[in-house]
mmCIF file of C-alpha atoms and ligand atoms in Angstrom:
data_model
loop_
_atom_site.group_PDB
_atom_site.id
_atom_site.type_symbol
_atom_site.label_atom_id
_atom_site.label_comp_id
_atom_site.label_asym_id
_atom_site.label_seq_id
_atom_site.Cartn_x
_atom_site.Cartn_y
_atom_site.Cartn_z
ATOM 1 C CA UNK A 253 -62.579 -8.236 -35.576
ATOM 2 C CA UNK A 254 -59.587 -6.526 -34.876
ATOM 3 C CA UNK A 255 -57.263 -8.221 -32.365
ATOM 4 C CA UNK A 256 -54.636 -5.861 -31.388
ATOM 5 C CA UNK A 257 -54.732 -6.635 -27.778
ATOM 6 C CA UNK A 258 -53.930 -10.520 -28.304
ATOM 7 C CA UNK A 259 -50.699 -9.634 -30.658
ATOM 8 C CA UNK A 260 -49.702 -7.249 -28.254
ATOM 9 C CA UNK A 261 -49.667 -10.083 -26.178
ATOM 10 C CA UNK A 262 -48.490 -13.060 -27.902
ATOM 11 C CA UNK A 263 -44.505 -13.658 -26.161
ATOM 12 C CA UNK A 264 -42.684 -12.195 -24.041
ATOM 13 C CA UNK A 265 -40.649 -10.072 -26.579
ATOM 14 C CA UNK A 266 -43.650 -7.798 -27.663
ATOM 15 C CA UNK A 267 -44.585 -7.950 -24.159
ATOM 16 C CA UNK A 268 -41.213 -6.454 -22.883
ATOM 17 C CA UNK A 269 -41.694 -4.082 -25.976
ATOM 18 C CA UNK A 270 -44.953 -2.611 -25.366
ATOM 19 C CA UNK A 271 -44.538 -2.263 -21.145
ATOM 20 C CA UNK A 272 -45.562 1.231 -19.832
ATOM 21 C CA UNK A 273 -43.685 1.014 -16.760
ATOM 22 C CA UNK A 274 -40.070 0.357 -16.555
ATOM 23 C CA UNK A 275 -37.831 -0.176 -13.402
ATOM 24 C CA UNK A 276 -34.908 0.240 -12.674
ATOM 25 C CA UNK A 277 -32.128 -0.776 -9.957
ATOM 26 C CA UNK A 278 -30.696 2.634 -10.040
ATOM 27 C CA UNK A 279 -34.638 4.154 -8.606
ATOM 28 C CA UNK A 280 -34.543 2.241 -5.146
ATOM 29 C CA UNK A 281 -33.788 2.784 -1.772
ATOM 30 C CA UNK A 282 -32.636 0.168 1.094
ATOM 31 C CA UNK A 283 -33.906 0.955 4.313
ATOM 32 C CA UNK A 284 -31.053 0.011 7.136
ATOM 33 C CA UNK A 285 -31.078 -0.196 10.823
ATOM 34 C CA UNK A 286 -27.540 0.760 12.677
ATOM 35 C CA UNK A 287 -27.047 0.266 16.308
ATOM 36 C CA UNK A 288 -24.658 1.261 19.042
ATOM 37 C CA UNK A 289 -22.574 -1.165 20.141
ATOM 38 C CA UNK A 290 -20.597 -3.730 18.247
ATOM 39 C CA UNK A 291 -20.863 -7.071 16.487
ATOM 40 C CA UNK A 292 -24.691 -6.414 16.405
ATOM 41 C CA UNK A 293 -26.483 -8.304 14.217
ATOM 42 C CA UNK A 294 -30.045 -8.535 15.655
ATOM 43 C CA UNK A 295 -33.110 -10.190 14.005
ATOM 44 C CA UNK A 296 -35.808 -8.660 14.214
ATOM 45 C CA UNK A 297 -38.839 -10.077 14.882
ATOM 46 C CA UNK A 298 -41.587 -8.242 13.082
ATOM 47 C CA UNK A 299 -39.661 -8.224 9.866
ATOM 48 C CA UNK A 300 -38.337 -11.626 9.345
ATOM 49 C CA UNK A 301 -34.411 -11.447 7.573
ATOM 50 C CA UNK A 302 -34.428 -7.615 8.846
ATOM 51 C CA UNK A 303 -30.999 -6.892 10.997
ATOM 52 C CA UNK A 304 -30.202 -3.681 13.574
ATOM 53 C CA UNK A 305 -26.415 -3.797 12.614
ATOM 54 C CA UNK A 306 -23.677 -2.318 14.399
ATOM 55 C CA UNK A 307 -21.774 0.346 12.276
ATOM 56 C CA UNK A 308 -18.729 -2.411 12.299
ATOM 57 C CA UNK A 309 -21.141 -5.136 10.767
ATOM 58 C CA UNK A 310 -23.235 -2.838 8.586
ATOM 59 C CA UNK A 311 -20.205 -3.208 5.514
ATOM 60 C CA UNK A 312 -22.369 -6.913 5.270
ATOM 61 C CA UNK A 313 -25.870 -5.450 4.558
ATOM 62 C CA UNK A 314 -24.134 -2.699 2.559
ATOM 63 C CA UNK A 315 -22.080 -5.815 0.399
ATOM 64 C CA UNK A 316 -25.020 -7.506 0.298
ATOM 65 C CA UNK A 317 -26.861 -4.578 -1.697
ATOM 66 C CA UNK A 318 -24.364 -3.796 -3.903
ATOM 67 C CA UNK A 319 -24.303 -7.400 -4.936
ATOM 68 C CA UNK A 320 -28.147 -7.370 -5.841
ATOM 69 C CA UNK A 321 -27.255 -4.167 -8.019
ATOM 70 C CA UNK A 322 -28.617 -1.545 -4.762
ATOM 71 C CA UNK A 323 -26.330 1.534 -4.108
ATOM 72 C CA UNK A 324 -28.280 3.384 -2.597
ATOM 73 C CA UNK A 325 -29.235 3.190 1.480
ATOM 74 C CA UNK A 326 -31.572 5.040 3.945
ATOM 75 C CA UNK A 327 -30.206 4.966 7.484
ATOM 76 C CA UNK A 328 -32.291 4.790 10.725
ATOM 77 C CA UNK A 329 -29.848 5.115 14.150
ATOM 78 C CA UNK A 330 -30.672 3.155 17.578
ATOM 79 C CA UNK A 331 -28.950 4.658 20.174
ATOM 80 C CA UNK A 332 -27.391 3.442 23.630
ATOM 81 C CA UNK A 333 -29.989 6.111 25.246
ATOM 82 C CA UNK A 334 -32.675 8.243 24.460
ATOM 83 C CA UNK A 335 -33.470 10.956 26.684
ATOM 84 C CA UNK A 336 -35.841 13.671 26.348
ATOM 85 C CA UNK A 337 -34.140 15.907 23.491
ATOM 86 C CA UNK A 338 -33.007 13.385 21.819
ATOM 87 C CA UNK A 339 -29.688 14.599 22.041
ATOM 88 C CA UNK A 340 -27.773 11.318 20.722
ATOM 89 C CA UNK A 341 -29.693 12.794 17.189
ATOM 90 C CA UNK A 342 -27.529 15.660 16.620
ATOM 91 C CA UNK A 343 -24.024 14.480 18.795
ATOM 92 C CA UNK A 344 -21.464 13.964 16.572
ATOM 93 C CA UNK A 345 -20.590 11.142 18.207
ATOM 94 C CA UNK A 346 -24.130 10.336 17.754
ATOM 95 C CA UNK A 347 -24.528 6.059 16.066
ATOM 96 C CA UNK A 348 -25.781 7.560 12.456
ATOM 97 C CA UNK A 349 -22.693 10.052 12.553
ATOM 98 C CA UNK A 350 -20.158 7.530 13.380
ATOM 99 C CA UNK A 351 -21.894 4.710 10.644
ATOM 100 C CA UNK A 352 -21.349 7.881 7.866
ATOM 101 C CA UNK A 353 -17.958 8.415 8.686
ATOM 102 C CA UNK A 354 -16.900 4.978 8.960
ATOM 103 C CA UNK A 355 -18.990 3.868 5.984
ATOM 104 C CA UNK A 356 -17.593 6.908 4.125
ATOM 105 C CA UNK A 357 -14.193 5.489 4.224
ATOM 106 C CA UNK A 358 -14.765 2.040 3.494
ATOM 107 C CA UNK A 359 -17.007 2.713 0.338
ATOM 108 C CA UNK A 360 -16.036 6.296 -0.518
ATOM 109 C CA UNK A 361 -18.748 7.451 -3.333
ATOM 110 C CA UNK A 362 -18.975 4.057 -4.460
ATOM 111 C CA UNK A 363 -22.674 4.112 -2.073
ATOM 112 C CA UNK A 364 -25.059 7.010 -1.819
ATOM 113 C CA UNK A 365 -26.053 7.383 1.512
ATOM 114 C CA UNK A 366 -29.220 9.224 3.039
ATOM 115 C CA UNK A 367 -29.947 9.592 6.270
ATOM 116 C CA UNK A 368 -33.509 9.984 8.301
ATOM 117 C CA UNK A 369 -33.911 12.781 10.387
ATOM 118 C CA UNK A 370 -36.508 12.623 13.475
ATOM 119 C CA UNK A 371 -36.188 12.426 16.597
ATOM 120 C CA UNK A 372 -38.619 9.035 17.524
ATOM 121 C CA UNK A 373 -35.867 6.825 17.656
ATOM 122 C CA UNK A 374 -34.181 9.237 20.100
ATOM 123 C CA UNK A 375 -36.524 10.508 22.738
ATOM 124 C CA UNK A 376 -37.495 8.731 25.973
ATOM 125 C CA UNK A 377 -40.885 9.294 25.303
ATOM 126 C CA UNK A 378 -40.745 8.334 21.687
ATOM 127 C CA UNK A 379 -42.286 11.263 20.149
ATOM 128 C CA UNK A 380 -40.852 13.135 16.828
ATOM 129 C CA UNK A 381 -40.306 16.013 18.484
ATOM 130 C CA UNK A 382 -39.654 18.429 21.586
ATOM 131 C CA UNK A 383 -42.705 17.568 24.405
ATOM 132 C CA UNK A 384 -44.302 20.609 25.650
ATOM 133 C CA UNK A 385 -46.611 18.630 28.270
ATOM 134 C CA UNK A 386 -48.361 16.112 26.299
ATOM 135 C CA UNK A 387 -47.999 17.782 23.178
ATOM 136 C CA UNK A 388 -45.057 18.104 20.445
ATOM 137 C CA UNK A 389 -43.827 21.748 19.976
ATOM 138 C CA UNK A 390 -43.841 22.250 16.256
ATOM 139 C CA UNK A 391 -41.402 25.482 16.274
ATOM 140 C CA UNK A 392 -39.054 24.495 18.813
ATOM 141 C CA UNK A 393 -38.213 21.169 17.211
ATOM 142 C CA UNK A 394 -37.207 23.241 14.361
ATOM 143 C CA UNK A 395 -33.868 23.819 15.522
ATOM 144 C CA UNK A 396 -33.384 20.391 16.826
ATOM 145 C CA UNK A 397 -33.927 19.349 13.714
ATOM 146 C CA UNK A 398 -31.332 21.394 12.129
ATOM 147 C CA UNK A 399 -29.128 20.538 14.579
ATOM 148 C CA UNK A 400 -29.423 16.687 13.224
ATOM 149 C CA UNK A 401 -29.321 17.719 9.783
ATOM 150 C CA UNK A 402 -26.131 19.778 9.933
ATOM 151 C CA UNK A 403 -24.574 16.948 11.860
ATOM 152 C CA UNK A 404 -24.888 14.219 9.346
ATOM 153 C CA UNK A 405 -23.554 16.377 7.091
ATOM 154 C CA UNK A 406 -20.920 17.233 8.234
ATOM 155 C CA UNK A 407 -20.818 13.509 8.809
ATOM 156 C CA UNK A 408 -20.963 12.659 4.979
ATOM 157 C CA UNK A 409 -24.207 12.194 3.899
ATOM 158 C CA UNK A 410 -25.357 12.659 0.690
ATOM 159 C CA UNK A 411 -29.090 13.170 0.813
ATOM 160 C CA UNK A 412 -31.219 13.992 4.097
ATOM 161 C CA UNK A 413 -34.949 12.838 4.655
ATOM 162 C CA UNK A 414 -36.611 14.834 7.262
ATOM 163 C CA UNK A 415 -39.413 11.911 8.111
ATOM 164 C CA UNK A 416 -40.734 14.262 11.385
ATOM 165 C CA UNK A 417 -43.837 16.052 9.703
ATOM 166 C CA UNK A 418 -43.724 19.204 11.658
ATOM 167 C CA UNK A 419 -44.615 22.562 9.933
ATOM 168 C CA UNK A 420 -41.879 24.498 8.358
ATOM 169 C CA UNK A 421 -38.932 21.861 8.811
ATOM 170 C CA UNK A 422 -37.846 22.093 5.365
ATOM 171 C CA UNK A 423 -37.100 25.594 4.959
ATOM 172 C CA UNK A 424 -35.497 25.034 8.534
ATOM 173 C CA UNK A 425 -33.268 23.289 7.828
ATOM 174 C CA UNK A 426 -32.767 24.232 4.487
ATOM 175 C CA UNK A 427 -31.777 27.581 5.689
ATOM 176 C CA UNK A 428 -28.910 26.058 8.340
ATOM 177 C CA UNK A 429 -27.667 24.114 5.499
ATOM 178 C CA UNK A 430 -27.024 27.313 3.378
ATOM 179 C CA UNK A 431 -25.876 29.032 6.572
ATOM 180 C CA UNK A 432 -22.855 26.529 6.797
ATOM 181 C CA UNK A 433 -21.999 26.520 2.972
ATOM 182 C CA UNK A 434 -23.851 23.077 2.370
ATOM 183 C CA UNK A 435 -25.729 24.510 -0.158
ATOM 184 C CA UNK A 436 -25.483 21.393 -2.917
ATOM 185 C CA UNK A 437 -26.792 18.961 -0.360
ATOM 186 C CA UNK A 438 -30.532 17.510 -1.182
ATOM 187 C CA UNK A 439 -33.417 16.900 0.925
ATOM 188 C CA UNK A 440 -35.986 14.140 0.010
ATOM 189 C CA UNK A 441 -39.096 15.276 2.252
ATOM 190 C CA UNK A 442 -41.994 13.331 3.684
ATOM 191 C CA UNK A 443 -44.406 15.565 2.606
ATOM 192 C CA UNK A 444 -46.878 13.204 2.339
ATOM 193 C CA UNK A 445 -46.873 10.811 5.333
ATOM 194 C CA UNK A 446 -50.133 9.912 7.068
ATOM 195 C CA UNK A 447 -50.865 8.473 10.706
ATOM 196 C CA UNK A 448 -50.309 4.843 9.794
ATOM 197 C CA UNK A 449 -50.980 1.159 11.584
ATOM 198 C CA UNK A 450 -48.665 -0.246 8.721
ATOM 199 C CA UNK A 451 -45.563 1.353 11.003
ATOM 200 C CA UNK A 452 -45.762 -1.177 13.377
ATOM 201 C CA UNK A 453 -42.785 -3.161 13.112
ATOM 202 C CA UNK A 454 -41.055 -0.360 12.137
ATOM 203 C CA UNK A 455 -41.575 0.882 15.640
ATOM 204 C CA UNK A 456 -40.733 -2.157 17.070
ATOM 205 C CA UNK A 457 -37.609 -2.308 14.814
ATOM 206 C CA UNK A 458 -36.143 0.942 15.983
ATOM 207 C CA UNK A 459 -37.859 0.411 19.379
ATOM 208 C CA UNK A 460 -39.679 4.465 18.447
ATOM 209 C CA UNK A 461 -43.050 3.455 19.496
ATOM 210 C CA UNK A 462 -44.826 6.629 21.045
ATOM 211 C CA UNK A 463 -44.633 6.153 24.795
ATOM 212 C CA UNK A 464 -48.160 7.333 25.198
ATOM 213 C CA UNK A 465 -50.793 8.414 22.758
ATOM 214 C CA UNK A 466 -49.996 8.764 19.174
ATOM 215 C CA UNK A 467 -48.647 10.809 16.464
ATOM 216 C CA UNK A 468 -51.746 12.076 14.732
ATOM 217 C CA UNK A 469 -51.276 15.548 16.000
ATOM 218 C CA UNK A 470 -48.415 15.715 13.126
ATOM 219 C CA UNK A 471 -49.154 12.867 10.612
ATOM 220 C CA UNK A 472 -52.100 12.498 8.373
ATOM 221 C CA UNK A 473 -55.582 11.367 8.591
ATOM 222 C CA UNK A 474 -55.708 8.408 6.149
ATOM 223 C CA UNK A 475 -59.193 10.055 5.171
ATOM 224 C CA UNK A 476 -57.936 12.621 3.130
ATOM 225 C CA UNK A 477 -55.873 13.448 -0.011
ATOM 226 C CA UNK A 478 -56.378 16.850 -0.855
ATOM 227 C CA UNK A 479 -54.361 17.507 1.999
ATOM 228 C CA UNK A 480 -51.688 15.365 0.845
ATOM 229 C CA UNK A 481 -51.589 18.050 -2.032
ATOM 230 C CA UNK A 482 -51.407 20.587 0.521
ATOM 231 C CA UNK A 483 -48.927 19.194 2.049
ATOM 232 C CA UNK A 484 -46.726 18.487 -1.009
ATOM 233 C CA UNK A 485 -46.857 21.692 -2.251
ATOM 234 C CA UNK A 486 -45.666 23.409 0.796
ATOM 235 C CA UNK A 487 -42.634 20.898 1.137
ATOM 236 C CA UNK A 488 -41.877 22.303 -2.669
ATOM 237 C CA UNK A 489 -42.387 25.885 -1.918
ATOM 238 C CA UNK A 490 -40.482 25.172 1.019
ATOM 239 C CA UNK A 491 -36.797 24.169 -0.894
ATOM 240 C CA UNK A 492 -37.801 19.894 -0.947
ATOM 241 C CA UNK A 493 -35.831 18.731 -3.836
ATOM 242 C CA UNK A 494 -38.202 15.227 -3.873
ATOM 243 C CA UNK A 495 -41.244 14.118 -2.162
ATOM 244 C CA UNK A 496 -42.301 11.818 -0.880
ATOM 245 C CA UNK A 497 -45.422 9.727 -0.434
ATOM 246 C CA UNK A 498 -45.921 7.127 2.360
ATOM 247 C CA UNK A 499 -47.025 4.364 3.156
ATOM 248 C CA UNK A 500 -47.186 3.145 -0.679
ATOM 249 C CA UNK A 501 -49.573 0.237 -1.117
ATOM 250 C CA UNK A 502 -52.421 1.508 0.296
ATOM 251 C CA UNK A 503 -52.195 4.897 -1.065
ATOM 252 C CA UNK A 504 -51.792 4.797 -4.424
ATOM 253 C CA UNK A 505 -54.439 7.154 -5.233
ATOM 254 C CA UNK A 506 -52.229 9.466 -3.063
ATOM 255 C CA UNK A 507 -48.886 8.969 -5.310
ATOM 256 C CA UNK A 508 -51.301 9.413 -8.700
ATOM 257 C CA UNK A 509 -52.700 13.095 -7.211
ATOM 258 C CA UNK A 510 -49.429 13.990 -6.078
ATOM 259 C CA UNK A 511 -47.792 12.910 -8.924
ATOM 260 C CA UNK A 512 -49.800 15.167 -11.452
ATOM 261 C CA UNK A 513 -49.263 18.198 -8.753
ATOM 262 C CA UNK A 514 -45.305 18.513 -8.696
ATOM 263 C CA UNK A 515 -42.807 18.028 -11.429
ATOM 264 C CA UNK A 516 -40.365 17.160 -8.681
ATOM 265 C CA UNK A 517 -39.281 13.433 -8.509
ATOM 266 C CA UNK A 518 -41.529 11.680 -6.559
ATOM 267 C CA UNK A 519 -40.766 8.791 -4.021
ATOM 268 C CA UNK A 520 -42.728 6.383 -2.416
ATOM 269 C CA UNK A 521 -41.986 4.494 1.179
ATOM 270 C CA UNK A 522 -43.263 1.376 0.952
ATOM 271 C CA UNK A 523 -43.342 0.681 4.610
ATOM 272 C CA UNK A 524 -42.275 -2.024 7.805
ATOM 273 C CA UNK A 525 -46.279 -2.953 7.089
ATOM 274 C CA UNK A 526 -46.054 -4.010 3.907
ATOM 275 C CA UNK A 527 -43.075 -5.882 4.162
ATOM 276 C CA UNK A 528 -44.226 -8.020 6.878
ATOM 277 C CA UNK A 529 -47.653 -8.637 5.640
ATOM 278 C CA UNK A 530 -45.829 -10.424 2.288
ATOM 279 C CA UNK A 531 -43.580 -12.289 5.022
ATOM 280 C CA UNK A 532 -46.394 -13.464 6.965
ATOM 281 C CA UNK A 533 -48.634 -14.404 3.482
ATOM 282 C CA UNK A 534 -45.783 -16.168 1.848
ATOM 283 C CA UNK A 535 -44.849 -17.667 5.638
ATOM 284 C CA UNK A 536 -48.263 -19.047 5.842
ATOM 285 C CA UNK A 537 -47.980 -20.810 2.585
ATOM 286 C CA UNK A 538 -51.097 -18.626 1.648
ATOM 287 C CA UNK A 539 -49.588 -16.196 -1.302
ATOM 288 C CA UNK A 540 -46.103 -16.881 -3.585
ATOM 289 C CA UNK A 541 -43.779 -14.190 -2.229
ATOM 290 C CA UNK A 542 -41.775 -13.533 -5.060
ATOM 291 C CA UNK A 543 -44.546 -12.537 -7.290
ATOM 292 C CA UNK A 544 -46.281 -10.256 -4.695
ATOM 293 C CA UNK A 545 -42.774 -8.191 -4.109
ATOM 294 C CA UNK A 546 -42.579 -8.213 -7.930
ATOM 295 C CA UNK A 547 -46.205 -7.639 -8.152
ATOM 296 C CA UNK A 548 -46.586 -4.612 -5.444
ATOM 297 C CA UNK A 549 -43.193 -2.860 -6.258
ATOM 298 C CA UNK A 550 -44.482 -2.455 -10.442
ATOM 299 C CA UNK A 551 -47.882 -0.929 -8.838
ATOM 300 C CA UNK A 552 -46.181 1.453 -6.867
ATOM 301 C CA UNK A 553 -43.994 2.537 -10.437
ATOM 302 C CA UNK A 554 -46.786 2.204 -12.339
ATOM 303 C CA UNK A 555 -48.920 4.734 -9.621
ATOM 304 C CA UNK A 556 -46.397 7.557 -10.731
ATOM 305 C CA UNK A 557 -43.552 7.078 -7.989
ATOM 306 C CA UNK A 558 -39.778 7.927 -9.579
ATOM 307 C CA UNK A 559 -38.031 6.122 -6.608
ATOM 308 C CA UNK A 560 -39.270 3.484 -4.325
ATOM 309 C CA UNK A 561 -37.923 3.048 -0.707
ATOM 310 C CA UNK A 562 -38.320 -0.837 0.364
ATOM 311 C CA UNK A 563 -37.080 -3.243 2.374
ATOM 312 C CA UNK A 564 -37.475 -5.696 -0.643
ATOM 313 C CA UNK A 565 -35.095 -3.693 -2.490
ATOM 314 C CA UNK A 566 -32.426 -6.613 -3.303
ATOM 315 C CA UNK A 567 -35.042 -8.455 -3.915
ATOM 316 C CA UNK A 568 -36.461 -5.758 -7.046
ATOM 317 C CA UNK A 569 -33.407 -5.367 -8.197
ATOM 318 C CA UNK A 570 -32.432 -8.795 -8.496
ATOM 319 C CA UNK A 571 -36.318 -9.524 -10.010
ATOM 320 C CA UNK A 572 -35.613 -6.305 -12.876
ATOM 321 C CA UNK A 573 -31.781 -7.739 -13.375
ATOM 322 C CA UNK A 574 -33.819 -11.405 -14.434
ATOM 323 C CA UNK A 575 -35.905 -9.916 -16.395
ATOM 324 C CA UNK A 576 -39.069 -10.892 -14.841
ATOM 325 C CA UNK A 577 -40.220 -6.959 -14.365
ATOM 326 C CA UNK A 578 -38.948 -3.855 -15.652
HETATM 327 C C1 LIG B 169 -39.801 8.211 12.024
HETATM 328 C C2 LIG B 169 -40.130 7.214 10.976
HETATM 329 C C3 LIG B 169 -41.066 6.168 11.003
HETATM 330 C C4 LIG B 169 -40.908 5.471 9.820
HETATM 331 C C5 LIG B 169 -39.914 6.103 9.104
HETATM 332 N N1 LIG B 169 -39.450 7.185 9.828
HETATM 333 C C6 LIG B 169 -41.995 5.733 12.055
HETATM 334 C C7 LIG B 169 -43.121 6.570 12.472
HETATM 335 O O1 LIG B 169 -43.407 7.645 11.930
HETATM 336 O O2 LIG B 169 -43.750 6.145 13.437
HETATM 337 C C8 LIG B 169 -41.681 4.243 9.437
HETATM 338 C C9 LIG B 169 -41.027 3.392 8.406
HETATM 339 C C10 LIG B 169 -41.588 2.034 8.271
HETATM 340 O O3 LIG B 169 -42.627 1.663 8.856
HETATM 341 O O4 LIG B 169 -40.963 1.260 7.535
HETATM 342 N N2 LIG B 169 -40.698 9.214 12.225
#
């Protein structure tokens, strides 16, 4: 009987030896919440030891990172006020564009720094977009969203995510980055992000949730995945220089198709959702936490993702530095 399996098997070095998937610090992504204001550091509740920082206290998430091995950092702005054209998006004394510059001169290249562009977190009525009545107006966001893009950076970033989902934004604001000679900077689109419940505390986290009905008109129906291939491949044709897939956990399937669709790198958000239903297993005494983080972030690898966006990203990094995945 041949027993291959078992002696590939037997300790931990073989194991280690014969692993498909390997991870590595240098393929995540911190999600980070900055505020306006100053000394802001608040909880928040949905997402237990998740902070909105202040740009002045955001150098202690950033440290805090860099100590687990994590350089690089996704940033989501609050603003003082939202109105609605979201026009603290695209200011340049808007909070993300102040965070860059001050963050920028603190850390110089030391951190890579992307930034999300939408407008959710900066309209009155919470929406991604410009309202036209009760509906978002695909084309006329457009330039809005340009407008954001061109502003951060100017501001210093190094990679923008256009997280909106209306038609055509790439090549948008691809196009206005050319236009101003920002021709080297990358965008990591959400091609691939569907209508989901697992944003929850995300939208309680950056206070974005949709002041009436819901953003299905623009995000996907959880029903399908052909359309996530769609999708995908106009984002490519379109100037994306990664995708992305999101949520992760459930949609692994999704990450897989897309995955053997593109050869461009391929990320994966795994979302507010799925942080906080590991925080409320391992809270409840039900599930070990530590294994499910190390558990969930080697599926999402394993699925085909190149880079993984999570707010357990100290906590991967610090799991691969151990040795206990990777
Ligand atoms: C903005 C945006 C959202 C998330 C990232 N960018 C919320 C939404 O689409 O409602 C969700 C991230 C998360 O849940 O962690 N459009």
């Amino acid at each position: 009987m041949i027993k291959r399996a078992r002696r590939l098997r037997q300790d931990a070095a073989i194991r280690s030896l014969a692993r498909e998937t390997r991870l590595s610090s240098d393929s995540l992504i911190l999600p980070l919440f900055v505020k306006e204001g100053e000394n802001i550091k608040t909880p928040i509740d949905a997402m237990p030891e998740q902070f909105q920082f202040s740009a002045d206290r955001l150098g202690q998430a950033i440290d805090e990172g860099l100590e687990a091995g994590v350089k690089k950092f996704l940033l989501f702005g609050l603003p003082e006020k939202k109105d609605a054209f979201g026009s603290d998006a695209y200011g340049e004394n808007g909070v993300v564009q102040k965070a860059l510059r001050r963050l920028r001169e603190s850390y110089g290249k030391e951190i890579y720094l992307i930034t999300d562009i939408c407008m959710c977190e900066y309209t009155d009525h919470g929406h991604c977009g410009i309202l036209h009545g009760d509906t978002v107006n695909n084309d006329e966001t457009l330039s809005y969203l340009s407008l954001i893009a061109l502003s951060h950076a100017r501001a210093g970033a190094d990679m923008l995510a256009p997280s909106d989902m209306m038609d055509g934004r790439v090549l948008a604001i691809r196009q206005a980055l050319d236009g101003e000679g920002f021709n080297d900077m990358p965008i990591m689109s959400y091609a691939v992000k569907y209508a989901s419940a697992f944003y929850g505390p995300f939208r309680q986290a950056a206070d974005s949730a949709p002041a009436f009905g819901d953003r299905r008109g623009y995000q996907m129906d959880f029903h399908n995945v052909r359309e996530a291939l769609k999708e995908a491949g106009a984002d490519e044709a379109e100037g994306a220089d990664i995708l992305m897939v999101k949520p992760a956990l459930s949609y692994l399937d999704v990450i897989l198709s897309v995955r053997e669709n593109t050869n461009l790198p391929l990320a994966a958000y795994s979302v507010s959702g799925e942080y906080s239903m590991i925080k409320a297993a391992a809270a409840s005494g039900f599930l070990d936490e530590y294994r499910l983080i190390c558990e969930s972030a080697v599926s999402i690898f394993r699925s085909g993702a190149d880079i993984l966006i999570s707010y357990f990203a100290k906590e991967i990094s610090e799991a691969i530095r151990r040795g206990d995945i990777g």
